[in-house]
PDB file of C-alpha atoms in Angstrom:
ATOM      1  CA  MET A  15      -6.526  80.089  29.682  1.00  0.00           C
ATOM      2  CA  GLY A  16      -9.655  79.260  31.588  1.00  0.00           C
ATOM      3  CA  ILE A  17      -9.856  77.490  34.904  1.00  0.00           C
ATOM      4  CA  LYS A  18     -11.237  74.364  33.271  1.00  0.00           C
ATOM      5  CA  LYS A  19      -8.358  74.205  30.842  1.00  0.00           C
ATOM      6  CA  LYS A  20      -5.780  74.744  33.585  1.00  0.00           C
ATOM      7  CA  LEU A  21      -7.404  72.101  35.746  1.00  0.00           C
ATOM      8  CA  GLY A  22      -7.572  69.643  32.795  1.00  0.00           C
ATOM      9  CA  MET A  23      -3.916  70.262  31.928  1.00  0.00           C
ATOM     10  CA  GLY A  24      -2.900  69.729  35.533  1.00  0.00           C
ATOM     11  CA  ILE A  25      -4.756  66.436  35.775  1.00  0.00           C
ATOM     12  CA  ALA A  26      -3.307  65.249  32.456  1.00  0.00           C
ATOM     13  CA  SER A  27       0.217  66.187  33.585  1.00  0.00           C
ATOM     14  CA  ALA A  28      -0.267  64.354  36.875  1.00  0.00           C
ATOM     15  CA  VAL A  29      -1.541  61.195  35.126  1.00  0.00           C
ATOM     16  CA  LEU A  30       1.385  61.296  32.697  1.00  0.00           C
ATOM     17  CA  GLY A  31       3.891  61.714  35.517  1.00  0.00           C
ATOM     18  CA  ILE A  32       2.426  58.881  37.582  1.00  0.00           C
ATOM     19  CA  SER A  33       2.364  56.542  34.579  1.00  0.00           C
ATOM     20  CA  LEU A  34       6.002  57.315  33.748  1.00  0.00           C
ATOM     21  CA  ILE A  35       7.069  56.713  37.331  1.00  0.00           C
ATOM     22  CA  GLY A  36       4.980  53.563  37.727  1.00  0.00           C
ATOM     23  CA  GLY A  37       5.875  52.190  34.286  1.00  0.00           C
ATOM     24  CA  GLY A  38       9.562  52.740  34.788  1.00  0.00           C
ATOM     25  CA  THR A  39       9.624  50.909  38.088  1.00  0.00           C
ATOM     26  CA  PHE A  40       7.306  47.960  37.114  1.00  0.00           C
ATOM     27  CA  ALA A  41       9.091  44.600  36.767  1.00  0.00           C
ATOM     28  CA  TYR A  42       8.254  40.878  36.766  1.00  0.00           C
ATOM     29  CA  PHE A  43      10.154  37.599  36.339  1.00  0.00           C
ATOM     30  CA  ASN A  44       9.748  35.578  33.162  1.00  0.00           C
ATOM     31  CA  ASP A  45      11.182  32.308  31.797  1.00  0.00           C
ATOM     32  CA  ILE A  46      10.493  30.728  28.402  1.00  0.00           C
ATOM     33  CA  GLU A  47      11.177  27.171  27.187  1.00  0.00           C
ATOM     34  CA  THR A  48      10.732  26.040  23.566  1.00  0.00           C
ATOM     35  CA  THR A  49      10.461  22.507  22.202  1.00  0.00           C
ATOM     36  CA  ASN A  50      11.479  21.689  18.669  1.00  0.00           C
ATOM     37  CA  ASN A  51       9.256  18.893  17.331  1.00  0.00           C
ATOM     38  CA  THR A  52       8.966  16.989  14.096  1.00  0.00           C
ATOM     39  CA  PHE A  53       6.010  14.943  12.948  1.00  0.00           C
ATOM     40  CA  ALA A  54       7.125  12.603  10.172  1.00  0.00           C
ATOM     41  CA  ALA A  55       4.866  10.052   8.544  1.00  0.00           C
ATOM     42  CA  GLY A  56       6.299   6.599   7.940  1.00  0.00           C
ATOM     43  CA  THR A  57       6.283   4.919   4.542  1.00  0.00           C
ATOM     44  CA  LEU A  58       4.769   1.771   3.106  1.00  0.00           C
ATOM     45  CA  ASP A  59       6.886   0.561   0.199  1.00  0.00           C
ATOM     46  CA  LEU A  60       6.150  -2.866  -1.260  1.00  0.00           C
ATOM     47  CA  ASN A  61       8.734  -4.020  -3.772  1.00  0.00           C
ATOM     48  CA  LEU A  62       7.998  -6.969  -6.050  1.00  0.00           C
ATOM     49  CA  LYS A  63      10.841  -8.957  -7.632  1.00  0.00           C
ATOM     50  CA  GLY A  64      11.429 -12.214  -9.406  1.00  0.00           C
ATOM     51  CA  VAL A  65      13.678 -15.112  -8.495  1.00  0.00           C
ATOM     52  CA  ASP A  66      17.035 -13.379  -9.059  1.00  0.00           C
ATOM     53  CA  ASP A  67      16.050 -10.132  -7.266  1.00  0.00           C
ATOM     54  CA  LYS A  68      16.840  -8.171 -10.430  1.00  0.00           C
ATOM     55  CA  GLU A  69      14.218  -9.109 -12.943  1.00  0.00           C
ATOM     56  CA  ASN A  70      10.712  -7.793 -13.154  1.00  0.00           C
ATOM     57  CA  VAL A  71       7.995 -10.294 -12.474  1.00  0.00           C
ATOM     58  CA  ASP A  72       7.070 -11.562 -15.930  1.00  0.00           C
ATOM     59  CA  LEU A  73       4.301 -14.123 -16.058  1.00  0.00           C
ATOM     60  CA  ASN A  74       3.659 -13.998 -19.785  1.00  0.00           C
ATOM     61  CA  LEU A  75       2.670 -17.367 -21.228  1.00  0.00           C
ATOM     62  CA  GLU A  76       2.307 -17.864 -24.973  1.00  0.00           C
ATOM     63  CA  ASN A  77       1.360 -20.697 -27.274  1.00  0.00           C
ATOM     64  CA  LEU A  78      -0.369 -22.611 -24.471  1.00  0.00           C
ATOM     65  CA  LYS A  79      -2.103 -25.926 -24.852  1.00  0.00           C
ATOM     66  CA  PRO A  80      -4.128 -27.822 -22.232  1.00  0.00           C
ATOM     67  CA  GLY A  81      -1.762 -29.333 -19.662  1.00  0.00           C
ATOM     68  CA  ASP A  82       0.954 -26.627 -19.968  1.00  0.00           C
ATOM     69  CA  TRP A  83       2.088 -24.832 -16.805  1.00  0.00           C
ATOM     70  CA  LYS A  84       4.596 -22.297 -15.583  1.00  0.00           C
ATOM     71  CA  VAL A  85       6.217 -22.106 -12.156  1.00  0.00           C
ATOM     72  CA  HIS A  86       7.379 -18.705 -11.044  1.00  0.00           C
ATOM     73  CA  GLN A  87       8.952 -17.375  -7.862  1.00  0.00           C
ATOM     74  CA  VAL A  88       7.861 -13.988  -6.551  1.00  0.00           C
ATOM     75  CA  ARG A  89       9.549 -12.075  -3.746  1.00  0.00           C
ATOM     76  CA  LEU A  90       7.781  -9.380  -1.752  1.00  0.00           C
ATOM     77  CA  TYR A  91      10.058  -6.888   0.023  1.00  0.00           C
ATOM     78  CA  ASN A  92       9.067  -4.370   2.672  1.00  0.00           C
ATOM     79  CA  ASP A  93      11.306  -1.453   1.687  1.00  0.00           C
ATOM     80  CA  GLY A  94       9.370   1.085   3.773  1.00  0.00           C
ATOM     81  CA  SER A  95       9.744   2.238   7.357  1.00  0.00           C
ATOM     82  CA  LEU A  96       6.435   0.781   8.630  1.00  0.00           C
ATOM     83  CA  SER A  97       5.490  -2.862   9.076  1.00  0.00           C
ATOM     84  CA  PHE A  98       2.771  -4.313   6.868  1.00  0.00           C
ATOM     85  CA  LYS A  99      -0.429  -5.542   8.449  1.00  0.00           C
ATOM     86  CA  ASP A 100      -0.873  -7.754   5.400  1.00  0.00           C
ATOM     87  CA  VAL A 101      -0.197  -8.052   1.687  1.00  0.00           C
ATOM     88  CA  THR A 102      -3.211  -8.994  -0.405  1.00  0.00           C
ATOM     89  CA  LEU A 103      -3.292 -10.299  -3.981  1.00  0.00           C
ATOM     90  CA  ASN A 104      -6.141  -9.101  -6.185  1.00  0.00           C
ATOM     91  CA  THR A 105      -6.633  -9.989  -9.844  1.00  0.00           C
ATOM     92  CA  GLU A 106      -8.469  -8.569 -12.807  1.00  0.00           C
ATOM     93  CA  TYR A 107      -8.512 -10.158 -16.228  1.00  0.00           C
ATOM     94  CA  LYS A 108     -10.011  -9.779 -19.651  1.00  0.00           C
ATOM     95  CA  VAL A 109     -10.496 -12.616 -22.142  1.00  0.00           C
ATOM     96  CA  LYS A 110     -10.428 -12.063 -25.876  1.00  0.00           C
ATOM     97  CA  ASP A 111     -12.497 -14.767 -27.583  1.00  0.00           C
ATOM     98  CA  VAL A 112     -10.813 -14.720 -31.001  1.00  0.00           C
ATOM     99  CA  GLN A 113     -13.169 -17.184 -32.725  1.00  0.00           C
ATOM    100  CA  GLY A 114     -16.280 -15.989 -30.875  1.00  0.00           C
ATOM    101  CA  ASP A 115     -17.083 -19.621 -30.033  1.00  0.00           C
ATOM    102  CA  ASN A 116     -16.684 -19.765 -26.229  1.00  0.00           C
ATOM    103  CA  ASN A 117     -20.473 -19.678 -25.774  1.00  0.00           C
ATOM    104  CA  GLY A 118     -20.211 -17.938 -22.398  1.00  0.00           C
ATOM    105  CA  GLU A 119     -17.503 -20.266 -21.092  1.00  0.00           C
ATOM    106  CA  ASP A 120     -14.705 -18.351 -19.361  1.00  0.00           C
ATOM    107  CA  PHE A 121     -11.121 -19.140 -20.447  1.00  0.00           C
ATOM    108  CA  ALA A 122     -10.029 -18.051 -16.919  1.00  0.00           C
ATOM    109  CA  ASP A 123     -11.961 -21.016 -15.471  1.00  0.00           C
ATOM    110  CA  HIS A 124      -9.428 -23.279 -17.229  1.00  0.00           C
ATOM    111  CA  ILE A 125      -6.296 -21.573 -15.877  1.00  0.00           C
ATOM    112  CA  VAL A 126      -5.682 -22.873 -12.346  1.00  0.00           C
ATOM    113  CA  VAL A 127      -3.337 -21.239  -9.862  1.00  0.00           C
ATOM    114  CA  SER A 128      -1.466 -22.552  -6.838  1.00  0.00           C
ATOM    115  CA  ILE A 129       0.434 -20.274  -4.449  1.00  0.00           C
ATOM    116  CA  MET A 130       2.756 -21.485  -1.685  1.00  0.00           C
ATOM    117  CA  ASP A 131       5.088 -19.701   0.751  1.00  0.00           C
ATOM    118  CA  LEU A 132       8.563 -21.102   0.038  1.00  0.00           C
ATOM    119  CA  VAL A 133       9.748 -20.821   3.648  1.00  0.00           C
ATOM    120  CA  SER A 134       6.762 -21.883   5.763  1.00  0.00           C
ATOM    121  CA  LYS A 135       5.296 -24.112   2.995  1.00  0.00           C
ATOM    122  CA  GLU A 136       1.884 -22.606   3.778  1.00  0.00           C
ATOM    123  CA  ILE A 137      -0.493 -22.991   0.823  1.00  0.00           C
ATOM    124  CA  TYR A 138      -2.563 -19.898   0.016  1.00  0.00           C
ATOM    125  CA  ALA A 139      -4.273 -21.241  -3.093  1.00  0.00           C
ATOM    126  CA  GLU A 140      -4.326 -24.735  -4.558  1.00  0.00           C
ATOM    127  CA  ASN A 141      -5.621 -25.286  -8.087  1.00  0.00           C
ATOM    128  CA  VAL A 142      -7.936 -22.280  -7.811  1.00  0.00           C
ATOM    129  CA  PRO A 143      -9.406 -21.173 -11.148  1.00  0.00           C
ATOM    130  CA  LEU A 144      -7.966 -17.805 -12.137  1.00  0.00           C
ATOM    131  CA  SER A 145     -11.534 -16.500 -12.379  1.00  0.00           C
ATOM    132  CA  GLU A 146     -11.878 -17.026  -8.594  1.00  0.00           C
ATOM    133  CA  LEU A 147      -8.418 -15.828  -7.509  1.00  0.00           C
ATOM    134  CA  ASP A 148      -9.043 -12.635  -5.544  1.00  0.00           C
ATOM    135  CA  GLU A 149      -8.455 -11.225  -2.047  1.00  0.00           C
ATOM    136  CA  ILE A 150      -5.705 -13.746  -1.215  1.00  0.00           C
ATOM    137  CA  VAL A 151      -3.727 -12.692   1.902  1.00  0.00           C
ATOM    138  CA  LEU A 152      -0.111 -13.592   1.139  1.00  0.00           C
ATOM    139  CA  SER A 153       1.772 -12.100   4.055  1.00  0.00           C
ATOM    140  CA  GLU A 154       1.000 -10.762   7.526  1.00  0.00           C
ATOM    141  CA  ASN A 155       3.007  -8.608   9.937  1.00  0.00           C
ATOM    142  CA  GLN A 156       5.952  -8.170   7.589  1.00  0.00           C
ATOM    143  CA  GLU A 157       8.554  -5.901   9.207  1.00  0.00           C
ATOM    144  CA  PRO A 158      10.648  -3.280   7.366  1.00  0.00           C
ATOM    145  CA  GLY A 159      13.535  -4.975   5.566  1.00  0.00           C
ATOM    146  CA  ASP A 160      11.831  -8.395   5.527  1.00  0.00           C
ATOM    147  CA  ARG A 161      11.009 -10.386   2.418  1.00  0.00           C
ATOM    148  CA  THR A 162       8.512 -13.119   1.691  1.00  0.00           C
ATOM    149  CA  ARG A 163       9.038 -15.656  -1.115  1.00  0.00           C
ATOM    150  CA  PHE A 164       6.233 -17.390  -2.979  1.00  0.00           C
ATOM    151  CA  ARG A 165       5.963 -20.060  -5.595  1.00  0.00           C
ATOM    152  CA  MET A 166       3.154 -19.376  -8.054  1.00  0.00           C
ATOM    153  CA  ASP A 167       2.047 -22.122 -10.451  1.00  0.00           C
ATOM    154  CA  PHE A 168      -0.165 -21.301 -13.434  1.00  0.00           C
ATOM    155  CA  LYS A 169      -1.590 -24.240 -15.368  1.00  0.00           C
ATOM    156  CA  PHE A 170      -3.879 -24.509 -18.393  1.00  0.00           C
ATOM    157  CA  HIS A 171      -5.980 -27.291 -16.893  1.00  0.00           C
ATOM    158  CA  ASP A 172      -6.628 -30.230 -19.222  1.00  0.00           C
ATOM    159  CA  ASN A 173     -10.137 -31.296 -18.273  1.00  0.00           C
ATOM    160  CA  GLY A 174     -10.065 -34.295 -20.629  1.00  0.00           C
ATOM    161  CA  LYS A 175     -12.751 -32.726 -22.813  1.00  0.00           C
ATOM    162  CA  ASP A 176     -12.701 -30.785 -26.054  1.00  0.00           C
ATOM    163  CA  GLN A 177     -11.148 -27.376 -25.335  1.00  0.00           C
ATOM    164  CA  ASN A 178     -10.752 -26.363 -28.995  1.00  0.00           C
ATOM    165  CA  LYS A 179     -12.948 -23.301 -28.418  1.00  0.00           C
ATOM    166  CA  PHE A 180     -10.025 -21.639 -26.582  1.00  0.00           C
ATOM    167  CA  GLN A 181      -7.560 -21.928 -29.490  1.00  0.00           C
ATOM    168  CA  GLY A 182      -6.074 -18.494 -30.211  1.00  0.00           C
ATOM    169  CA  ASP A 183      -7.837 -16.845 -27.245  1.00  0.00           C
ATOM    170  CA  THR A 184      -5.904 -14.455 -25.026  1.00  0.00           C
ATOM    171  CA  LEU A 185      -6.256 -13.610 -21.374  1.00  0.00           C
ATOM    172  CA  ASN A 186      -4.801 -10.330 -20.095  1.00  0.00           C
ATOM    173  CA  LEU A 187      -4.152 -10.547 -16.370  1.00  0.00           C
ATOM    174  CA  ASP A 188      -3.458  -7.728 -13.916  1.00  0.00           C
ATOM    175  CA  MET A 189      -2.264  -8.879 -10.509  1.00  0.00           C
ATOM    176  CA  THR A 190      -2.224  -6.244  -7.772  1.00  0.00           C
ATOM    177  CA  PHE A 191      -0.227  -6.834  -4.610  1.00  0.00           C
ATOM    178  CA  GLU A 192      -1.465  -4.394  -1.955  1.00  0.00           C
ATOM    179  CA  ALA A 193       0.311  -3.766   1.336  1.00  0.00           C
ATOM    180  CA  SER A 194      -1.787  -2.373   4.207  1.00  0.00           C
ATOM    181  CA  GLN A 195      -0.535  -0.527   7.270  1.00  0.00           C
ATOM    182  CA  GLN A 196      -0.822  -1.794  10.818  1.00  0.00           C
ATOM    183  CA  ASP A 197      -3.628  -0.286  12.911  1.00  0.00           C
ATOM    184  CA  GLY A 198      -2.829   3.038  14.589  1.00  0.00           C
ATOM    185  CA  GLU A 199      -1.508   2.959  18.143  1.00  0.00           C
ATOM    186  CA  LEU A 200      -0.871   5.281  21.074  1.00  0.00           C
ATOM    187  CA  ARG A 201       2.567   6.867  20.837  1.00  0.00           C
TER     188      ARG A 201
END
């Protein structure tokens, strides 16, 4: 073996020995803490019921004539874990002109709606034509577990004029009750 190889082997052996000695005697203190966290989103759950809390809300009206009306009670329940900022009523409807004789007149202009809170007696709509009933705020700051009760009156308004053009017509109404969350906040 040449001098260079012997010298290289000696240096390698020395480095290995020093690293084993130094590595075996090296120590430091250590402490670890762990947190267990859960991020759970709350729920918005609007439940809509009729007067007896068991029935579905059924507002079907048949065989109407001018002057007829229906009174219905609607209950809004917050069955979620978050409070509602507000509950808004939106409507969409479609009229079927059976005779084709409405001449551009809207049957929904002749159905008027009144909405009143049964507890506070606040009136949210009074004799508003169904064609204009949209974006009505029915409830604000409703907490989980709370309910709000409304009286809703639907009336085929008798305007004292000939309304024969609406005989046999149908109006399909979709009412959407939309609950919105409160604004976000620092937690």
